Structures are given as structure tokens and as C-alpha cells.
Amino acid sequence: MTLAPTSNAFDANARAALADPVLQSALARFAPGITSHRRHALGRLPEFEALRDAAAAIRRRVLADLPAWLEAFETAAMAQGAQVHWARDADEASRIIVDLARAEGARTVTKAKSMVSEEIGLNAALEAAGITPIETDLGEYIIQLAGEPPSHIIGPALHKTAGQVAELFQQHHGGPPRAVDKPALVAEARAVLRERYFAADIGITGANMLIAETGGVVTVTNEGNADLTHSLPRLQVVVASIEKVVPTLAEAMTLVRVLARSATGQEISTFTSFVHGPRKPGETEGPEALHIVLVDNGRSALMGGPAEEVLACIRCGACMNHCPVYQAVGGHAYGWVYPGPIGAALDPALAGLEATKTLPDATPMCGRCADVCPVRIPLPKIFRHWREETVKA
């Protein structure tokens, strides 16, 4: 399907999505499985509701004094040997990272999945500077080959069928037509990306959490690609939005316990990694330098306002997985980086209400998103706020 360029084309995008049989087939396979996995995972953890309360309290504690927690993180991260950069907006964040790459003489960059890097348009900025970014998450790698944006924050290529992936691999990797064999396709991607890891000059990751107590960066993946992206190149850059800070290591682990169960129905993601600074004297692995870029890009303006609680999000995707609208039209219909209910609540703040005013209406206000949110964000209340702002305008 061809996307209209702005979120205000939601109606047209949604109609195109509903008429796309391949997309509808992919969505029909996705939603029942992932919601079932979550339900079974919660059934094995009787204390899940108490954990949700604790996780929600942690995130509100952060938002109540975000500048102080960020300063504490900066101090601790620098004590670990990291360098911390502050970016007011998307352009400044991309410029900082491009300048770091140029100073390093970088020609290729490996990237672990990062929604904030999509938000700031980092790949386009790197390419404009003559630097080749290589996505290492399998789903992100697939959509990079396809020249498409992600359609889900944890499953960026869920709109693709195995047959489409086989065609992409033949087109970009060469060789004869591929059989539609999922393990073989995964093995092919692994072999191609393995070479990229060792050739990269810089590794760029996002961050699931930033720990103020220790100055550590937490990454959560099921493929281990963030670990290879961090440990193999001589320089690592972490790009993270400012609300990702968590006060303590213990509180980070509370969030880890609700994150995977809410996202994929796992008890814990396969790789949950803690990065504390660059390689230390006597260590044989890890980057020689670590730079952390903290991105505001409109988030400070939300503080103290009616939509502030959207910043409590831990990017699990549960709201999307259970939303009847998202299940019907997929992520591309929303027209920007963050689709589904979380996009309807967050995008107006980051991309501007004028460009996104149809998104808060792209919900039946059924409340399923709030029911499953592991940090109890009142998403329908935030949708209503943006609707009211649209009427005022």
C-alpha cells in the first residue's frame, strides 16, 4: 500500500489497508497469537496486578521530578566514563550523532532497533552525510530493504509475509528465487548481518531504560543484536528520549518484569543487557568510547499538562496489540513513527496537533488500551484532551 505523507490521511490510509488482502492476512495471524501469549503469561504470575501498580508508581515518580533524575543519570553515566549530550529537537539529535560519526571517520554504522532514531530521522541524516546505516533487528532490516517505516513498535515488519521477505532477500542479496522457508530466511539474514557487525565503525542503540542510580543503559531484545551492536565497534552511541530514566536498578527490574509479559507474552526477553560506560582498563571487550544522546523533542512541553502521563510509556506495544482499530488497519495507516493508541496519544505532542489531529479520533474509546497498559496510562483521557484541543483550534 502507498502511504499518504501525513497522519491527517488516516481515513484514506485505513481504507487502503482494509482493501489490502496481503496486509489483512498478516494482521489476522498477528493479533490472536500475541494477545494469547500475554494472557497465558499473566496467568502464570498471580502478582501481575501488584507489579503493574508498582511499575505505574515508578514511572509517576520519575515524571514528578524528571529534571533531577536526568541530572543524576548524567552524573552517574559520566562517572562510568560515558559522554552525555543533550538534544532539544530531532535536528539537533541527528546533528550530534552525525558529527560523532564524522569525527570517527565512520563509513558504516550498525543500529539496534530504536524508535527514537526513527522519530529523529537518523538514517536519512546519516545517509545524507555519506554514512551507511545498517539495521540489525531482523524486522527493521526487512523494512529497511523494503524502504518502509515500521508498522509496530516491537514488530516492525509484522505486515510482511514470508513470501515478501523471500522476494526482498533475492532482490538485495542476489542469487536464485528463495523458497518460503522461515528458518532459512532467518539464517540468511544472520549470515549477512554477521559481516556487517564486524565491519561497522560505530554501533548505535536505543535504550529501554536509563538508570539514574548507576548511570547504566538497559537494552531488551530477543535477538542479541543490541549486544553485538554495542560490543563490537570501537565507538557506541546510545540515543534515548529523556523520559526513559528510572531511579534505581531495583526499579528497573520491576519494569523488566512487566515489559516482556506485556509485549510478547514472555516471562523475560531473551537478552536483557546492562551497559555501564565504555571498556574499562583491563577489559577486553566493549567500545572504546560511549556517547549517550538524550532527546527532548517536545517532551518537556508535556510536563505538568493533561497529556503528561503518556511519557510513562515503556514501549511494550500492548495497547496496539489489543486495539480493534490497529488490528484492522495495521500501523502504517497512522502515518508516523508511533502508531496505534500510543501514537494517538503521543504523536500530537511530538509532530504537532495540526499534522496529527485525526489520530485521537482513530479510536473507539473502548478503553482496552488502558486496561492492558502495564503502567496504567489513562489513554482515553489523553485522546479526549487532544480532541478538545482540536475543537479549540
mmCIF file of C-alpha atoms in Angstrom:
data_model
loop_
_atom_site.group_PDB
_atom_site.id
_atom_site.type_symbol
_atom_site.label_atom_id
_atom_site.label_comp_id
_atom_site.label_asym_id
_atom_site.label_seq_id
_atom_site.Cartn_x
_atom_site.Cartn_y
_atom_site.Cartn_z
ATOM 1 C CA MET A 1 0.000 0.000 0.000
ATOM 2 C CA THR A 2 1.128 3.593 -0.620
ATOM 3 C CA LEU A 3 1.008 5.892 2.383
ATOM 4 C CA ALA A 4 -0.163 9.452 2.297
ATOM 5 C CA PRO A 5 2.573 11.668 3.753
ATOM 6 C CA THR A 6 0.815 12.942 6.882
ATOM 7 C CA SER A 7 -1.164 11.474 9.721
ATOM 8 C CA ASN A 8 -4.179 13.512 8.656
ATOM 9 C CA ALA A 9 -4.633 10.998 5.846
ATOM 10 C CA PHE A 10 -5.648 8.320 8.359
ATOM 11 C CA ASP A 11 -9.071 7.798 6.765
ATOM 12 C CA ALA A 12 -7.612 7.232 3.295
ATOM 13 C CA ASN A 13 -4.778 5.085 4.666
ATOM 14 C CA ALA A 14 -7.218 2.982 6.688
ATOM 15 C CA ARG A 15 -9.453 2.363 3.678
ATOM 16 C CA ALA A 16 -6.422 1.267 1.654
ATOM 17 C CA ALA A 17 -5.341 -1.051 4.474
ATOM 18 C CA LEU A 18 -8.776 -2.643 4.728
ATOM 19 C CA ALA A 19 -8.708 -3.332 0.987
ATOM 20 C CA ASP A 20 -5.216 -4.890 1.037
ATOM 21 C CA PRO A 21 -5.637 -8.699 1.215
ATOM 22 C CA VAL A 22 -1.966 -9.399 1.933
ATOM 23 C CA LEU A 23 -1.929 -6.951 4.859
ATOM 24 C CA GLN A 24 -5.205 -8.304 6.179
ATOM 25 C CA SER A 25 -3.781 -11.826 6.085
ATOM 26 C CA ALA A 26 -0.710 -10.722 8.046
ATOM 27 C CA LEU A 27 -2.782 -8.858 10.654
ATOM 28 C CA ALA A 28 -5.118 -11.823 11.084
ATOM 29 C CA ARG A 29 -2.157 -14.024 12.023
ATOM 30 C CA PHE A 30 -0.547 -11.494 14.351
ATOM 31 C CA ALA A 31 -3.168 -10.284 16.826
ATOM 32 C CA PRO A 32 -4.660 -13.543 18.156
ATOM 33 C CA GLY A 33 -1.255 -15.079 18.844
ATOM 34 C CA ILE A 34 0.337 -12.183 20.677
ATOM 35 C CA THR A 35 -2.719 -11.440 22.840
ATOM 36 C CA SER A 36 -2.985 -15.126 23.724
ATOM 37 C CA HIS A 37 0.691 -15.229 24.742
ATOM 38 C CA ARG A 38 0.162 -12.251 27.053
ATOM 39 C CA ARG A 39 -2.914 -13.814 28.635
ATOM 40 C CA HIS A 40 -1.076 -17.061 29.351
ATOM 41 C CA ALA A 41 1.968 -15.222 30.736
ATOM 42 C CA LEU A 42 -0.192 -13.267 33.162
ATOM 43 C CA GLY A 43 -1.965 -16.438 34.236
ATOM 44 C CA ARG A 44 1.390 -17.765 35.439
ATOM 45 C CA LEU A 45 2.083 -14.667 37.535
ATOM 46 C CA PRO A 46 -0.603 -14.066 40.181
ATOM 47 C CA GLU A 47 1.104 -10.888 41.393
ATOM 48 C CA PHE A 48 0.977 -9.183 37.983
ATOM 49 C CA GLU A 49 -1.599 -6.563 39.012
ATOM 50 C CA ALA A 50 0.523 -5.635 42.027
ATOM 51 C CA LEU A 51 3.529 -5.356 39.709
ATOM 52 C CA ARG A 52 1.522 -3.042 37.439
ATOM 53 C CA ASP A 53 0.783 -0.820 40.421
ATOM 54 C CA ALA A 54 4.468 -0.752 41.329
ATOM 55 C CA ALA A 55 5.526 -0.052 37.732
ATOM 56 C CA ALA A 56 2.973 2.748 37.413
ATOM 57 C CA ALA A 57 4.213 4.294 40.651
ATOM 58 C CA ILE A 58 7.827 4.171 39.428
ATOM 59 C CA ARG A 59 7.008 5.943 36.202
ATOM 60 C CA ARG A 60 4.981 8.659 38.006
ATOM 61 C CA ARG A 61 7.823 9.113 40.477
ATOM 62 C CA VAL A 62 10.137 9.833 37.560
ATOM 63 C CA LEU A 63 7.745 12.269 35.892
ATOM 64 C CA ALA A 64 7.223 14.146 39.160
ATOM 65 C CA ASP A 65 10.889 15.197 39.185
ATOM 66 C CA LEU A 66 12.251 14.367 35.741
ATOM 67 C CA PRO A 67 14.993 17.045 35.592
ATOM 68 C CA ALA A 68 16.541 15.850 38.848
ATOM 69 C CA TRP A 69 16.571 12.202 37.754
ATOM 70 C CA LEU A 70 18.130 13.165 34.429
ATOM 71 C CA GLU A 71 20.863 15.145 36.150
ATOM 72 C CA ALA A 72 21.516 12.195 38.472
ATOM 73 C CA PHE A 73 21.779 9.894 35.456
ATOM 74 C CA GLU A 74 24.169 12.269 33.685
ATOM 75 C CA THR A 75 26.441 12.425 36.743
ATOM 76 C CA ALA A 76 26.479 8.653 37.180
ATOM 77 C CA ALA A 77 26.978 7.951 33.468
ATOM 78 C CA MET A 78 29.907 10.341 33.259
ATOM 79 C CA ALA A 79 31.426 8.690 36.330
ATOM 80 C CA GLN A 80 31.299 5.431 34.334
ATOM 81 C CA GLY A 81 33.262 7.080 31.522
ATOM 82 C CA ALA A 82 30.371 7.894 29.178
ATOM 83 C CA GLN A 83 29.883 11.262 27.491
ATOM 84 C CA VAL A 84 26.370 12.715 27.669
ATOM 85 C CA HIS A 85 24.843 15.036 25.060
ATOM 86 C CA TRP A 86 21.535 16.925 25.288
ATOM 87 C CA ALA A 87 19.386 17.442 22.179
ATOM 88 C CA ARG A 88 16.468 19.856 22.176
ATOM 89 C CA ASP A 89 14.897 18.519 18.993
ATOM 90 C CA ALA A 90 15.211 15.943 16.221
ATOM 91 C CA ASP A 91 17.583 18.023 14.085
ATOM 92 C CA GLU A 92 19.978 18.641 16.952
ATOM 93 C CA ALA A 93 19.971 14.962 17.951
ATOM 94 C CA SER A 94 20.760 13.830 14.410
ATOM 95 C CA ARG A 95 23.431 16.511 14.044
ATOM 96 C CA ILE A 96 25.179 15.396 17.239
ATOM 97 C CA ILE A 97 25.294 11.783 16.057
ATOM 98 C CA VAL A 98 26.393 12.663 12.512
ATOM 99 C CA ASP A 99 29.169 14.857 13.922
ATOM 100 C CA LEU A 100 30.357 11.997 16.143
ATOM 101 C CA ALA A 101 30.390 9.677 13.129
ATOM 102 C CA ARG A 102 32.308 12.170 11.003
ATOM 103 C CA ALA A 103 34.858 12.736 13.753
ATOM 104 C CA GLU A 104 35.372 8.974 13.882
ATOM 105 C CA GLY A 105 35.743 8.782 10.104
ATOM 106 C CA ALA A 106 32.878 6.293 10.064
ATOM 107 C CA ARG A 107 31.614 4.848 6.815
ATOM 108 C CA THR A 108 29.186 2.221 8.130
ATOM 109 C CA VAL A 109 27.052 2.134 11.261
ATOM 110 C CA THR A 110 25.158 -0.796 12.743
ATOM 111 C CA LYS A 111 21.911 0.054 14.528
ATOM 112 C CA ALA A 112 19.825 -1.870 17.008
ATOM 113 C CA LYS A 113 16.088 -1.181 16.922
ATOM 114 C CA SER A 114 15.321 2.302 18.251
ATOM 115 C CA MET A 115 12.017 4.085 17.842
ATOM 116 C CA VAL A 116 13.534 7.415 18.831
ATOM 117 C CA SER A 117 16.046 7.060 15.981
ATOM 118 C CA GLU A 118 13.043 6.696 13.660
ATOM 119 C CA GLU A 119 11.482 9.752 15.320
ATOM 120 C CA ILE A 120 14.501 11.955 14.655
ATOM 121 C CA GLY A 121 15.050 10.666 11.104
ATOM 122 C CA LEU A 122 18.519 9.420 11.936
ATOM 123 C CA ASN A 123 19.003 7.052 8.997
ATOM 124 C CA ALA A 124 18.246 9.784 6.475
ATOM 125 C CA ALA A 125 20.656 12.143 8.246
ATOM 126 C CA LEU A 126 23.436 9.549 8.211
ATOM 127 C CA GLU A 127 22.875 8.733 4.559
ATOM 128 C CA ALA A 128 22.933 12.432 3.648
ATOM 129 C CA ALA A 129 26.369 12.592 5.313
ATOM 130 C CA GLY A 130 27.632 9.646 3.242
ATOM 131 C CA ILE A 131 27.412 7.166 6.124
ATOM 132 C CA THR A 132 25.609 3.851 5.624
ATOM 133 C CA PRO A 133 23.305 2.747 8.457
ATOM 134 C CA ILE A 134 22.542 -0.977 8.739
ATOM 135 C CA GLU A 135 19.562 -2.074 10.822
ATOM 136 C CA THR A 136 20.357 -5.273 12.737
ATOM 137 C CA ASP A 137 16.978 -6.147 14.236
ATOM 138 C CA LEU A 138 15.511 -8.661 11.775
ATOM 139 C CA GLY A 139 12.223 -6.797 11.384
ATOM 140 C CA GLU A 140 13.977 -3.443 10.991
ATOM 141 C CA TYR A 141 16.400 -4.964 8.487
ATOM 142 C CA ILE A 142 13.482 -6.256 6.410
ATOM 143 C CA ILE A 143 11.705 -2.909 6.275
ATOM 144 C CA GLN A 144 14.975 -1.114 5.574
ATOM 145 C CA LEU A 145 15.377 -3.288 2.484
ATOM 146 C CA ALA A 146 11.761 -2.536 1.567
ATOM 147 C CA GLY A 147 12.193 1.224 2.107
ATOM 148 C CA GLU A 148 9.290 1.315 4.538
ATOM 149 C CA PRO A 149 8.757 2.648 8.064
ATOM 150 C CA PRO A 150 7.999 0.236 10.930
ATOM 151 C CA SER A 151 4.378 -0.790 11.357
ATOM 152 C CA HIS A 152 4.666 -1.727 15.057
ATOM 153 C CA ILE A 153 6.988 -0.604 17.836
ATOM 154 C CA ILE A 154 8.106 -4.153 18.689
ATOM 155 C CA GLY A 155 7.284 -5.992 15.446
ATOM 156 C CA PRO A 156 8.283 -3.518 12.739
ATOM 157 C CA ALA A 157 7.764 -5.960 9.844
ATOM 158 C CA LEU A 158 4.662 -7.783 11.053
ATOM 159 C CA HIS A 159 2.829 -6.529 7.958
ATOM 160 C CA LYS A 160 5.178 -8.555 5.731
ATOM 161 C CA THR A 161 4.578 -12.156 4.695
ATOM 162 C CA ALA A 162 7.371 -14.710 4.432
ATOM 163 C CA GLY A 163 6.918 -14.678 0.677
ATOM 164 C CA GLN A 164 7.514 -10.941 0.553
ATOM 165 C CA VAL A 165 10.631 -11.331 2.682
ATOM 166 C CA ALA A 166 11.940 -14.056 0.343
ATOM 167 C CA GLU A 167 11.484 -11.701 -2.616
ATOM 168 C CA LEU A 168 13.271 -8.874 -0.796
ATOM 169 C CA PHE A 169 16.225 -11.105 0.043
ATOM 170 C CA GLN A 170 16.541 -12.265 -3.564
ATOM 171 C CA GLN A 171 16.405 -8.662 -4.774
ATOM 172 C CA HIS A 172 19.025 -7.351 -2.319
ATOM 173 C CA HIS A 173 21.221 -10.396 -1.625
ATOM 174 C CA GLY A 174 21.187 -11.848 -5.130
ATOM 175 C CA GLY A 175 21.027 -15.490 -6.126
ATOM 176 C CA PRO A 176 18.106 -17.678 -7.217
ATOM 177 C CA PRO A 177 14.498 -17.290 -6.024
ATOM 178 C CA ARG A 178 14.101 -18.203 -2.359
ATOM 179 C CA ALA A 179 11.806 -20.868 -1.007
ATOM 180 C CA VAL A 180 9.332 -19.586 1.575
ATOM 181 C CA ASP A 181 11.237 -21.223 4.412
ATOM 182 C CA LYS A 182 11.286 -19.055 7.545
ATOM 183 C CA PRO A 183 14.275 -20.692 9.296
ATOM 184 C CA ALA A 184 16.288 -20.463 6.085
ATOM 185 C CA LEU A 185 15.407 -16.795 5.667
ATOM 186 C CA VAL A 186 16.418 -16.058 9.266
ATOM 187 C CA ALA A 187 19.724 -17.899 8.738
ATOM 188 C CA GLU A 188 20.362 -15.897 5.566
ATOM 189 C CA ALA A 189 19.771 -12.598 7.363
ATOM 190 C CA ARG A 190 22.014 -13.724 10.231
ATOM 191 C CA ALA A 191 24.861 -14.553 7.835
ATOM 192 C CA VAL A 192 24.595 -11.192 6.054
ATOM 193 C CA LEU A 193 24.355 -9.178 9.258
ATOM 194 C CA ARG A 194 27.217 -11.026 10.940
ATOM 195 C CA GLU A 195 29.616 -9.494 8.424
ATOM 196 C CA ARG A 196 28.108 -6.049 8.998
ATOM 197 C CA TYR A 197 28.688 -6.225 12.758
ATOM 198 C CA PHE A 198 32.423 -6.777 12.349
ATOM 199 C CA ALA A 199 32.810 -4.154 9.612
ATOM 200 C CA ALA A 200 30.941 -1.345 11.382
ATOM 201 C CA ASP A 201 32.827 1.679 12.665
ATOM 202 C CA ILE A 202 30.088 2.726 15.097
ATOM 203 C CA GLY A 203 27.231 0.954 16.848
ATOM 204 C CA ILE A 204 24.028 2.842 17.648
ATOM 205 C CA THR A 205 21.416 1.513 20.049
ATOM 206 C CA GLY A 206 18.367 2.864 21.764
ATOM 207 C CA ALA A 207 17.651 2.344 25.433
ATOM 208 C CA ASN A 208 14.731 0.702 27.143
ATOM 209 C CA MET A 209 15.791 2.361 30.382
ATOM 210 C CA LEU A 210 18.463 4.696 31.769
ATOM 211 C CA ILE A 211 19.321 4.023 35.419
ATOM 212 C CA ALA A 212 19.938 7.189 37.420
ATOM 213 C CA GLU A 213 21.489 5.278 40.333
ATOM 214 C CA THR A 214 24.244 3.596 38.307
ATOM 215 C CA GLY A 215 24.485 5.524 35.035
ATOM 216 C CA GLY A 216 23.635 2.307 33.193
ATOM 217 C CA VAL A 217 21.782 1.786 29.927
ATOM 218 C CA VAL A 218 19.337 -1.132 29.667
ATOM 219 C CA THR A 219 18.578 -2.768 26.313
ATOM 220 C CA VAL A 220 15.995 -5.520 25.852
ATOM 221 C CA THR A 221 15.957 -7.694 22.711
ATOM 222 C CA ASN A 222 15.166 -11.228 21.601
ATOM 223 C CA GLU A 223 17.938 -11.419 19.015
ATOM 224 C CA GLY A 224 21.052 -10.227 20.838
ATOM 225 C CA ASN A 225 21.633 -7.655 18.127
ATOM 226 C CA ALA A 226 21.898 -4.776 20.609
ATOM 227 C CA ASP A 227 24.717 -6.617 22.413
ATOM 228 C CA LEU A 228 26.701 -7.119 19.199
ATOM 229 C CA THR A 229 25.996 -3.533 18.155
ATOM 230 C CA HIS A 230 27.332 -2.345 21.490
ATOM 231 C CA SER A 231 30.333 -4.573 21.965
ATOM 232 C CA LEU A 232 31.997 -4.886 18.534
ATOM 233 C CA PRO A 233 32.506 -1.355 17.100
ATOM 234 C CA ARG A 234 35.088 0.890 18.702
ATOM 235 C CA LEU A 235 32.523 3.603 19.408
ATOM 236 C CA GLN A 236 28.977 3.250 20.682
ATOM 237 C CA VAL A 237 26.202 5.834 20.619
ATOM 238 C CA VAL A 238 23.048 5.426 22.685
ATOM 239 C CA VAL A 239 20.138 7.631 21.622
ATOM 240 C CA ALA A 240 17.269 7.804 24.105
ATOM 241 C CA SER A 241 14.333 10.068 24.873
ATOM 242 C CA ILE A 242 14.502 11.865 28.194
ATOM 243 C CA GLU A 243 11.606 10.022 29.851
ATOM 244 C CA LYS A 244 13.449 6.675 29.728
ATOM 245 C CA VAL A 245 15.223 7.395 33.024
ATOM 246 C CA VAL A 246 14.483 5.123 36.018
ATOM 247 C CA PRO A 247 15.653 5.965 39.564
ATOM 248 C CA THR A 248 17.273 2.683 40.667
ATOM 249 C CA LEU A 249 18.420 -0.697 39.412
ATOM 250 C CA ALA A 250 15.792 -2.432 41.538
ATOM 251 C CA GLU A 251 13.045 -0.323 39.989
ATOM 252 C CA ALA A 252 14.394 -1.069 36.515
ATOM 253 C CA MET A 253 13.972 -4.773 37.249
ATOM 254 C CA THR A 254 10.350 -4.200 38.261
ATOM 255 C CA LEU A 255 9.747 -2.660 34.848
ATOM 256 C CA VAL A 256 11.554 -5.555 33.166
ATOM 257 C CA ARG A 257 9.108 -7.965 34.819
ATOM 258 C CA VAL A 258 6.070 -6.254 33.284
ATOM 259 C CA LEU A 259 7.678 -5.313 29.957
ATOM 260 C CA ALA A 260 8.161 -8.657 28.203
ATOM 261 C CA ARG A 261 4.949 -10.138 29.578
ATOM 262 C CA SER A 262 3.011 -7.186 28.202
ATOM 263 C CA ALA A 263 4.880 -7.066 24.894
ATOM 264 C CA THR A 264 5.311 -10.641 23.676
ATOM 265 C CA GLY A 265 3.971 -12.793 26.500
ATOM 266 C CA GLN A 266 7.453 -13.881 27.572
ATOM 267 C CA GLU A 267 8.475 -14.025 31.206
ATOM 268 C CA ILE A 268 11.597 -12.086 30.246
ATOM 269 C CA SER A 269 13.152 -11.124 26.940
ATOM 270 C CA THR A 270 15.974 -13.357 25.726
ATOM 271 C CA PHE A 271 18.606 -10.624 26.141
ATOM 272 C CA THR A 272 18.284 -8.033 28.900
ATOM 273 C CA SER A 273 21.596 -6.203 28.993
ATOM 274 C CA PHE A 274 23.133 -3.520 31.211
ATOM 275 C CA VAL A 275 25.793 -1.242 29.762
ATOM 276 C CA HIS A 276 27.856 0.881 32.137
ATOM 277 C CA GLY A 277 30.287 3.069 30.268
ATOM 278 C CA PRO A 278 32.904 2.145 27.677
ATOM 279 C CA ARG A 279 35.560 -0.528 28.044
ATOM 280 C CA LYS A 280 37.461 -0.156 31.311
ATOM 281 C CA PRO A 281 41.226 -0.669 31.784
ATOM 282 C CA GLY A 282 41.964 -4.384 31.771
ATOM 283 C CA GLU A 283 38.736 -5.301 29.960
ATOM 284 C CA THR A 284 38.992 -6.975 26.561
ATOM 285 C CA GLU A 285 35.516 -6.298 25.158
ATOM 286 C CA GLY A 286 33.249 -3.336 24.649
ATOM 287 C CA PRO A 287 33.578 0.016 22.881
ATOM 288 C CA GLU A 288 36.470 2.365 23.452
ATOM 289 C CA ALA A 289 34.056 5.285 23.851
ATOM 290 C CA LEU A 290 30.364 5.587 24.736
ATOM 291 C CA HIS A 291 28.229 8.619 23.903
ATOM 292 C CA ILE A 292 24.665 8.995 25.197
ATOM 293 C CA VAL A 293 22.346 11.409 23.384
ATOM 294 C CA LEU A 294 19.301 12.468 25.409
ATOM 295 C CA VAL A 295 16.463 13.691 23.190
ATOM 296 C CA ASP A 296 13.702 16.065 24.292
ATOM 297 C CA ASN A 297 11.908 16.840 21.006
ATOM 298 C CA GLY A 298 8.722 18.205 22.575
ATOM 299 C CA ARG A 299 8.560 16.091 25.711
ATOM 300 C CA SER A 300 9.343 18.877 28.166
ATOM 301 C CA ALA A 301 6.309 20.765 26.908
ATOM 302 C CA LEU A 302 4.098 17.879 28.083
ATOM 303 C CA MET A 303 5.296 18.106 31.683
ATOM 304 C CA GLY A 304 2.637 19.276 34.106
ATOM 305 C CA GLY A 305 -0.080 19.178 31.445
ATOM 306 C CA PRO A 306 -3.106 16.960 30.744
ATOM 307 C CA ALA A 307 -1.111 14.619 28.479
ATOM 308 C CA GLU A 308 1.934 14.233 30.746
ATOM 309 C CA GLU A 309 1.196 10.607 31.637
ATOM 310 C CA VAL A 310 1.830 9.488 28.072
ATOM 311 C CA LEU A 311 5.520 9.861 28.970
ATOM 312 C CA ALA A 312 5.147 6.938 31.400
ATOM 313 C CA CYS A 313 5.041 4.559 28.400
ATOM 314 C CA ILE A 314 7.615 1.725 28.386
ATOM 315 C CA ARG A 315 7.054 0.884 24.673
ATOM 316 C CA CYS A 316 5.663 -2.622 25.133
ATOM 317 C CA GLY A 317 3.055 -2.319 22.373
ATOM 318 C CA ALA A 318 0.266 -3.956 24.419
ATOM 319 C CA CYS A 319 -2.132 -1.106 23.624
ATOM 320 C CA MET A 320 -1.598 -1.670 19.906
ATOM 321 C CA ASN A 321 -1.900 -5.427 20.173
ATOM 322 C CA HIS A 322 -5.345 -5.143 21.787
ATOM 323 C CA CYS A 323 -6.731 -2.175 19.846
ATOM 324 C CA PRO A 324 -9.535 -3.188 17.428
ATOM 325 C CA VAL A 325 -8.624 -0.312 15.095
ATOM 326 C CA TYR A 326 -4.934 -1.211 14.944
ATOM 327 C CA GLN A 327 -5.834 -4.885 14.469
ATOM 328 C CA ALA A 328 -7.972 -3.889 11.477
ATOM 329 C CA VAL A 329 -5.666 -1.457 9.657
ATOM 330 C CA GLY A 330 -2.120 -2.008 10.984
ATOM 331 C CA GLY A 331 0.459 0.617 11.810
ATOM 332 C CA HIS A 332 1.137 2.385 8.520
ATOM 333 C CA ALA A 333 -2.358 3.868 8.422
ATOM 334 C CA TYR A 334 -1.387 6.188 11.282
ATOM 335 C CA GLY A 335 1.191 7.871 9.093
ATOM 336 C CA TRP A 336 4.013 8.441 11.579
ATOM 337 C CA VAL A 337 6.547 6.714 13.814
ATOM 338 C CA TYR A 338 4.307 5.753 16.745
ATOM 339 C CA PRO A 339 1.107 4.050 15.567
ATOM 340 C CA GLY A 340 -1.923 2.732 17.411
ATOM 341 C CA PRO A 341 -3.228 4.106 20.708
ATOM 342 C CA ILE A 342 0.176 5.231 21.941
ATOM 343 C CA GLY A 343 0.650 7.156 18.711
ATOM 344 C CA ALA A 344 -2.770 8.783 19.030
ATOM 345 C CA ALA A 345 -1.720 9.985 22.492
ATOM 346 C CA LEU A 346 1.924 10.900 21.799
ATOM 347 C CA ASP A 347 2.155 11.982 18.160
ATOM 348 C CA PRO A 348 0.212 15.269 18.579
ATOM 349 C CA ALA A 349 2.813 16.388 21.128
ATOM 350 C CA LEU A 350 5.828 15.400 19.030
ATOM 351 C CA ALA A 351 4.699 16.065 15.463
ATOM 352 C CA GLY A 352 2.215 18.841 16.165
ATOM 353 C CA LEU A 353 -1.559 18.726 16.514
ATOM 354 C CA GLU A 354 -2.182 20.191 13.061
ATOM 355 C CA ALA A 355 -0.400 17.268 11.391
ATOM 356 C CA THR A 356 -1.923 14.578 13.619
ATOM 357 C CA LYS A 357 -5.380 15.781 14.605
ATOM 358 C CA THR A 358 -7.170 12.791 13.052
ATOM 359 C CA LEU A 359 -5.303 10.275 15.224
ATOM 360 C CA PRO A 360 -7.128 10.866 18.544
ATOM 361 C CA ASP A 361 -10.321 10.167 16.602
ATOM 362 C CA ALA A 362 -8.893 6.882 15.279
ATOM 363 C CA THR A 363 -10.053 5.015 18.367
ATOM 364 C CA PRO A 364 -13.424 3.657 19.521
ATOM 365 C CA MET A 365 -12.677 4.871 23.096
ATOM 366 C CA CYS A 366 -13.360 1.310 24.256
ATOM 367 C CA GLY A 367 -10.628 1.517 26.883
ATOM 368 C CA ARG A 368 -8.920 -1.769 26.040
ATOM 369 C CA CYS A 369 -5.616 0.084 25.647
ATOM 370 C CA ALA A 370 -5.811 1.426 29.195
ATOM 371 C CA ASP A 371 -6.958 -1.956 30.517
ATOM 372 C CA VAL A 372 -3.795 -3.695 29.301
ATOM 373 C CA CYS A 373 -1.228 -0.903 29.789
ATOM 374 C CA PRO A 374 1.374 -2.235 32.252
ATOM 375 C CA VAL A 375 1.942 1.250 33.705
ATOM 376 C CA ARG A 376 -1.746 2.228 33.750
ATOM 377 C CA ILE A 377 -1.643 5.190 31.352
ATOM 378 C CA PRO A 378 -5.195 6.621 31.037
ATOM 379 C CA LEU A 379 -5.023 6.707 27.249
ATOM 380 C CA PRO A 380 -8.715 7.537 26.557
ATOM 381 C CA LYS A 381 -8.401 10.596 28.811
ATOM 382 C CA ILE A 382 -5.435 11.769 26.730
ATOM 383 C CA PHE A 383 -7.297 11.137 23.464
ATOM 384 C CA ARG A 384 -10.129 13.303 24.818
ATOM 385 C CA HIS A 385 -7.672 16.073 25.671
ATOM 386 C CA TRP A 386 -6.314 16.173 22.123
ATOM 387 C CA ARG A 387 -9.852 16.120 20.695
ATOM 388 C CA GLU A 388 -10.714 19.116 22.866
ATOM 389 C CA GLU A 389 -7.583 20.925 21.698
ATOM 390 C CA THR A 390 -8.534 20.259 18.084
ATOM 391 C CA VAL A 391 -12.001 21.743 18.642
ATOM 392 C CA LYS A 392 -10.482 24.810 20.340
ATOM 393 C CA ALA A 393 -8.186 25.326 17.363
#
